[in-house]
N, CA and C atoms as an extended XYZ file, in Angstrom:
273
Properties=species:S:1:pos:R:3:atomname:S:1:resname:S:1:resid:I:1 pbc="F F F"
N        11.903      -10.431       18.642 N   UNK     1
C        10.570      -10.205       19.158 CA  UNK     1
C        10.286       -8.718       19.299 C   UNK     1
N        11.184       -7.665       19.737 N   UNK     2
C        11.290       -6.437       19.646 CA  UNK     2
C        10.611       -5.762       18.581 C   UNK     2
N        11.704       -6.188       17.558 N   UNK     3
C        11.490       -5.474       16.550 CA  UNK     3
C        10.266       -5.461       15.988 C   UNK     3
N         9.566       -6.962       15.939 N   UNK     4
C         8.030       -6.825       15.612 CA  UNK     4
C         7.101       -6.168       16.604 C   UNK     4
N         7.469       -5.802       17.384 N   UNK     5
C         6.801       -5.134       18.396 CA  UNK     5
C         6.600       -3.965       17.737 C   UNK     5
N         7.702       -3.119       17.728 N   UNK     6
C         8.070       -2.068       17.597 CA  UNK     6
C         7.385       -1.988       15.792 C   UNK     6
N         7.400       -2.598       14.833 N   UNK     7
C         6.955       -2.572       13.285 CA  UNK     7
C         5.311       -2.406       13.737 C   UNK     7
N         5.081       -3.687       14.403 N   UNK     8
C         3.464       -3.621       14.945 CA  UNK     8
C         3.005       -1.868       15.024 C   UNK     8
N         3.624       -2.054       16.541 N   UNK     9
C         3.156       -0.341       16.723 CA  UNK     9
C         3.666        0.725       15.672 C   UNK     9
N         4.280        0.857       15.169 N   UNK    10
C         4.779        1.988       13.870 CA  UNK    10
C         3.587        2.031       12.993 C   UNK    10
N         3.226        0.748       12.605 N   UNK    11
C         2.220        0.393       11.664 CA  UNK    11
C         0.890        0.808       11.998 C   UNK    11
N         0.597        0.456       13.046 N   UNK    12
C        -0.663        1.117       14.302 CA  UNK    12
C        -0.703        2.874       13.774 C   UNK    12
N         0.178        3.081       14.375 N   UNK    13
C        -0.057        4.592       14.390 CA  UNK    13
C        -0.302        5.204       13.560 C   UNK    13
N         0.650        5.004       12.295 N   UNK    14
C         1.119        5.082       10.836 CA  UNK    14
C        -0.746        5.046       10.177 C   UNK    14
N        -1.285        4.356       10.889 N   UNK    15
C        -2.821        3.555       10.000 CA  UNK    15
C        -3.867        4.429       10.848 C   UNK    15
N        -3.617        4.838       12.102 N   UNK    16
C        -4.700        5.666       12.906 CA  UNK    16
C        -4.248        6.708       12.660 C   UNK    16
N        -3.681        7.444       11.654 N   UNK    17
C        -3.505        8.781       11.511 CA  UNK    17
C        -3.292        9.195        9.986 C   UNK    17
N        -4.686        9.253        9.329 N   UNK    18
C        -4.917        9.914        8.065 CA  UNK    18
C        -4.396       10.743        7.277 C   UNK    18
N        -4.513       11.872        8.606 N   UNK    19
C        -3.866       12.895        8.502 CA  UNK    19
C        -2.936       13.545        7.854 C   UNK    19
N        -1.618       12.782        7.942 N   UNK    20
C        -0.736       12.874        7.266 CA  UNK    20
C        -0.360       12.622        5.802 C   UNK    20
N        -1.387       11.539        5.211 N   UNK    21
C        -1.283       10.732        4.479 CA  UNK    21
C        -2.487       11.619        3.503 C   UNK    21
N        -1.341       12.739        2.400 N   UNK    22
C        -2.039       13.834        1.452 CA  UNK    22
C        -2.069       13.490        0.513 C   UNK    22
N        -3.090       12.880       -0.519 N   UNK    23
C        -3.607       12.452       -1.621 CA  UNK    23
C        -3.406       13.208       -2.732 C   UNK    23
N        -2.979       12.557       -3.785 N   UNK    24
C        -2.231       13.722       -4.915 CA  UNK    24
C        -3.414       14.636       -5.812 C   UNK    24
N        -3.644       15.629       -4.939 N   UNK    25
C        -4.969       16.303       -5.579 CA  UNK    25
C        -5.008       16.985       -6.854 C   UNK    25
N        -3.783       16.712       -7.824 N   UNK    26
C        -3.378       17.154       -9.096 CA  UNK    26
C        -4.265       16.060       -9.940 C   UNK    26
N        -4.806       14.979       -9.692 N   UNK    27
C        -4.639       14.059      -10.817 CA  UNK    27
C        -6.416       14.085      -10.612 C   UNK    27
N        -7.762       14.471       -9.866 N   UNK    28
C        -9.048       14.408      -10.228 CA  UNK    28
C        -9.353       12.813       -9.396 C   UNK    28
N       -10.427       12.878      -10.210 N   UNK    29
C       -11.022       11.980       -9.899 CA  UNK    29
C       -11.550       11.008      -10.825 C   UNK    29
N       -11.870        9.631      -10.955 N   UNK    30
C       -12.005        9.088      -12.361 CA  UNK    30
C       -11.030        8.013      -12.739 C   UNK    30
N       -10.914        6.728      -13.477 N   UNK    31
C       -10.205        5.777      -13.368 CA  UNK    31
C        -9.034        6.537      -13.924 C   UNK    31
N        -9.035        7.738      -14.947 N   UNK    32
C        -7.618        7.635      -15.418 CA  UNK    32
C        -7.087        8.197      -14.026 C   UNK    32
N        -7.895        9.529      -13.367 N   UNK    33
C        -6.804        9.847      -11.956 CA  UNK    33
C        -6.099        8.808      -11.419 C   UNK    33
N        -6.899        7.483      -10.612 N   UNK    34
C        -6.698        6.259       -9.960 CA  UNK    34
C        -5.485        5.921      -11.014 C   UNK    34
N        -5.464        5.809      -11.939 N   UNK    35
C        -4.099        4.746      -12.800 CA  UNK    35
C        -3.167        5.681      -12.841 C   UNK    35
N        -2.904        6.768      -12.940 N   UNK    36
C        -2.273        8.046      -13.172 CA  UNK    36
C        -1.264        8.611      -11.419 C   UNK    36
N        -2.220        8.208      -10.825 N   UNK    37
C        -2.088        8.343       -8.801 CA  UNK    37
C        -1.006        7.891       -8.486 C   UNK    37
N        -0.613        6.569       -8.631 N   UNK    38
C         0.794        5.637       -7.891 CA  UNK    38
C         1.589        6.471       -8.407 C   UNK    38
N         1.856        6.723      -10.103 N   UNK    39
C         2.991        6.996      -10.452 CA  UNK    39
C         3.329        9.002      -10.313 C   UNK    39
N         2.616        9.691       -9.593 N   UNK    40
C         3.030       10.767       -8.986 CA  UNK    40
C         3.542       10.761       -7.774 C   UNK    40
N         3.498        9.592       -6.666 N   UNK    41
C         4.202        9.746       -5.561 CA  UNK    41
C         4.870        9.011       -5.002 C   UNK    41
N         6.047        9.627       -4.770 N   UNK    42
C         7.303        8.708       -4.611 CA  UNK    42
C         6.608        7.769       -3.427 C   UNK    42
N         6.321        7.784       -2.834 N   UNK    43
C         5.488        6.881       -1.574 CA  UNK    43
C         5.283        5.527       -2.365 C   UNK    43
N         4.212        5.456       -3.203 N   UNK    44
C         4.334        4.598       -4.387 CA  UNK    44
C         4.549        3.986       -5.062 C   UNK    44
N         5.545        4.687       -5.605 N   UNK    45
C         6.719        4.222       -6.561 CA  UNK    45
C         7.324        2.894       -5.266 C   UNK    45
N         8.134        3.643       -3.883 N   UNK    46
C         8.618        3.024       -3.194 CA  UNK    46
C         8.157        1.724       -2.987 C   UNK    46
N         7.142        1.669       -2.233 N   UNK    47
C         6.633        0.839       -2.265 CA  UNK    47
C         6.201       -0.406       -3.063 C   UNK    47
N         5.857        0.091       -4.499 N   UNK    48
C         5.856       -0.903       -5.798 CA  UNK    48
C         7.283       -1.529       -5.573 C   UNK    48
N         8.468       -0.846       -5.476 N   UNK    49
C         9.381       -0.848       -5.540 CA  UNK    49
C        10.341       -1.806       -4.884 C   UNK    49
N         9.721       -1.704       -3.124 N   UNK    50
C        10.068       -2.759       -2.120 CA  UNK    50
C         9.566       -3.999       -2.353 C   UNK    50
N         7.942       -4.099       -2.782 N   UNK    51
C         7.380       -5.208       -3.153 CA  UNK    51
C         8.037       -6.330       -4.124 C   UNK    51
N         8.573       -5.527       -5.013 N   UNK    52
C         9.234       -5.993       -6.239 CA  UNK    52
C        10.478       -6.785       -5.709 C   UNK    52
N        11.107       -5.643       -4.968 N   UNK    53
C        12.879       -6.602       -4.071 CA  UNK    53
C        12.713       -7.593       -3.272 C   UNK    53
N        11.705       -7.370       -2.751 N   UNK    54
C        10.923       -8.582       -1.234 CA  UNK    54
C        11.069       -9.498       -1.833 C   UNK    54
N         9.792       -9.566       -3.279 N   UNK    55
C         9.675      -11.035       -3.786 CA  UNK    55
C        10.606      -11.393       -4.606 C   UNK    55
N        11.998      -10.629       -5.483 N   UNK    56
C        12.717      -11.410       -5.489 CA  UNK    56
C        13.507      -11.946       -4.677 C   UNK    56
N        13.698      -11.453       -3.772 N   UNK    57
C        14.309      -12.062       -2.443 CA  UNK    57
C        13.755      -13.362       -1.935 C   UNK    57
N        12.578      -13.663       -2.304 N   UNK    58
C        12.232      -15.037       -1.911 CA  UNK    58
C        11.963      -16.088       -2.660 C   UNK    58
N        12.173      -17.383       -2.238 N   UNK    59
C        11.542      -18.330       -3.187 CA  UNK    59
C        10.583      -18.948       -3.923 C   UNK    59
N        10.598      -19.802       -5.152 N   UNK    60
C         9.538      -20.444       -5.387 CA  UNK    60
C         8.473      -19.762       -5.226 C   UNK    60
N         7.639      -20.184       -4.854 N   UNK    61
C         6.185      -19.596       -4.984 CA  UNK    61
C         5.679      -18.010       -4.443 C   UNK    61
N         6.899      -18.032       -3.238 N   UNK    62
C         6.637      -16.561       -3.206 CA  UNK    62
C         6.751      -15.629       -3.703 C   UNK    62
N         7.808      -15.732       -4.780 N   UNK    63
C         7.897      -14.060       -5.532 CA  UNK    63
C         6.833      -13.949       -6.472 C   UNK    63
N         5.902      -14.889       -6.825 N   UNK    64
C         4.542      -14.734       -7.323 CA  UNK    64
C         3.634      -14.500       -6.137 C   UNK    64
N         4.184      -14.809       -5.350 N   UNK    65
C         2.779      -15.039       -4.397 CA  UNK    65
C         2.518      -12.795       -3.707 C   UNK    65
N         4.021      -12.741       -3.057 N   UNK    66
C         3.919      -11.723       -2.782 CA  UNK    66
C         3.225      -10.621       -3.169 C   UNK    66
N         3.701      -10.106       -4.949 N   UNK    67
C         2.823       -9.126       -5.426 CA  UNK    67
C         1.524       -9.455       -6.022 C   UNK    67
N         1.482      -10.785       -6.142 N   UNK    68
C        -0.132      -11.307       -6.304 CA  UNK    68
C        -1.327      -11.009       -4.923 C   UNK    68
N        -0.386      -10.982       -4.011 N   UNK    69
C        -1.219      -10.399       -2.326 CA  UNK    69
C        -1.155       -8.932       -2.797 C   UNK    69
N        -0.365       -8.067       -3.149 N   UNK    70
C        -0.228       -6.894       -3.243 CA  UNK    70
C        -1.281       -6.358       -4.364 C   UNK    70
N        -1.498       -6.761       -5.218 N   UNK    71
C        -2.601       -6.834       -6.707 CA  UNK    71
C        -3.846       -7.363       -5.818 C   UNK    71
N        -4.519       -7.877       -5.298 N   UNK    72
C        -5.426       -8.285       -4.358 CA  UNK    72
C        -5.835       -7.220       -3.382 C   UNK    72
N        -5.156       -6.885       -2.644 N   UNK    73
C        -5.216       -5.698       -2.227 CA  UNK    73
C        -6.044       -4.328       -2.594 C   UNK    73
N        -5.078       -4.128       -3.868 N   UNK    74
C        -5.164       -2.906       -4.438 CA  UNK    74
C        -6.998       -3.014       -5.067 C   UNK    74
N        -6.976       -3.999       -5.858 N   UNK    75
C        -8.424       -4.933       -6.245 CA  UNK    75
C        -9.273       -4.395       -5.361 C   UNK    75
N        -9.284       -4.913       -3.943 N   UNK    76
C       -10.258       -4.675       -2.569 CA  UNK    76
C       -10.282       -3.425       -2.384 C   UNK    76
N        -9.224       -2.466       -3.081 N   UNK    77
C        -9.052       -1.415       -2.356 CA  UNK    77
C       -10.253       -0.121       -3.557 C   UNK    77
N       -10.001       -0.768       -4.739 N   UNK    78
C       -10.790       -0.228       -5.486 CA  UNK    78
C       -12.311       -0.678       -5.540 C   UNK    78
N       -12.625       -1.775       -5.013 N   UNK    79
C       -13.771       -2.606       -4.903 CA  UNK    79
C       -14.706       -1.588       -3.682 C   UNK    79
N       -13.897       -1.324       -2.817 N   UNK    80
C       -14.662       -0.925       -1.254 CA  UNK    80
C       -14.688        0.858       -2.103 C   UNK    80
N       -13.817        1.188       -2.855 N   UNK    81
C       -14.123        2.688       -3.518 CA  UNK    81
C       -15.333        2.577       -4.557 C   UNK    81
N       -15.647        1.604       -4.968 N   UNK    82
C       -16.505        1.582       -5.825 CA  UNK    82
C       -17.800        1.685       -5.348 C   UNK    82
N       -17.950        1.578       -4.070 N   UNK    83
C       -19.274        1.039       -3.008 CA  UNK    83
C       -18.929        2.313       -2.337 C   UNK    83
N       -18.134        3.270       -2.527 N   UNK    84
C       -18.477        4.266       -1.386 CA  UNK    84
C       -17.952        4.319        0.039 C   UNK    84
N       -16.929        3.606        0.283 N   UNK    85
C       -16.811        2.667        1.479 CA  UNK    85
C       -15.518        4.164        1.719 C   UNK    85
N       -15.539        4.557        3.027 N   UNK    86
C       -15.083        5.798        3.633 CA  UNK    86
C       -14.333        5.290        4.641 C   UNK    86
N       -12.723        5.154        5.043 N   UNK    87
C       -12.270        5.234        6.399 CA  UNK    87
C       -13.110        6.534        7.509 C   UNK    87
N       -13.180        6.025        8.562 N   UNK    88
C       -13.314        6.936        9.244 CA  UNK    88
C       -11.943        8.013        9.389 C   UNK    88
N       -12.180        9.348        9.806 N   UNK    89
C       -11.207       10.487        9.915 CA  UNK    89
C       -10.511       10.421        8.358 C   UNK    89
N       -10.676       10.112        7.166 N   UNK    90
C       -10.606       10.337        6.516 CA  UNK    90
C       -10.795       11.486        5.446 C   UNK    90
N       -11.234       12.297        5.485 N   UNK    91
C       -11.769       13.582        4.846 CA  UNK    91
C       -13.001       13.361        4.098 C   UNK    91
């Protein structure tokens, strides 16, 4: 129970603070920047990376299911960029 406590809040903070989180300003702007983006930062990579071990780590339907949530995501994430859609404290 801890530990999700403790992931909860990491995650919290981790998400209310922009700040930290420096966008690879080498690659522009424009779909090739966006396709070009993941694979300059190790952050990224990692992450693709964990996603990938998670779902083989699980069964049946989940190791499709997992990075199919993760592809969904990314989808929404370009969808709400397409509309202009701004976190707050974001730059």
């Amino acid at each position: 129970m801890k530990r999700h406590v403790l992931a909860l809040t990491t995650l919290g903070i981790l998400g209310i603070s922009p700040g930290i989180a420096l966008a690879h300003p080498l690659t522009g702007t424009g779909l090739g920047a966006g396709l070009v983006h993941p694979m300059l930062g190790a952050d990224h990579l990692l992450a693709m990376v964990a996603i990938g071990i998670w779902a083989g780590m699980q069964k049946g339907r989940m190791q499709l299911a997992l990075p199919g949530v993760f592809l969904v995501a990314l989808l929404g994430g370009i969808g709400l960029a397409q509309t202009g859609f701004q976190l707050p404290l974001g730059g």
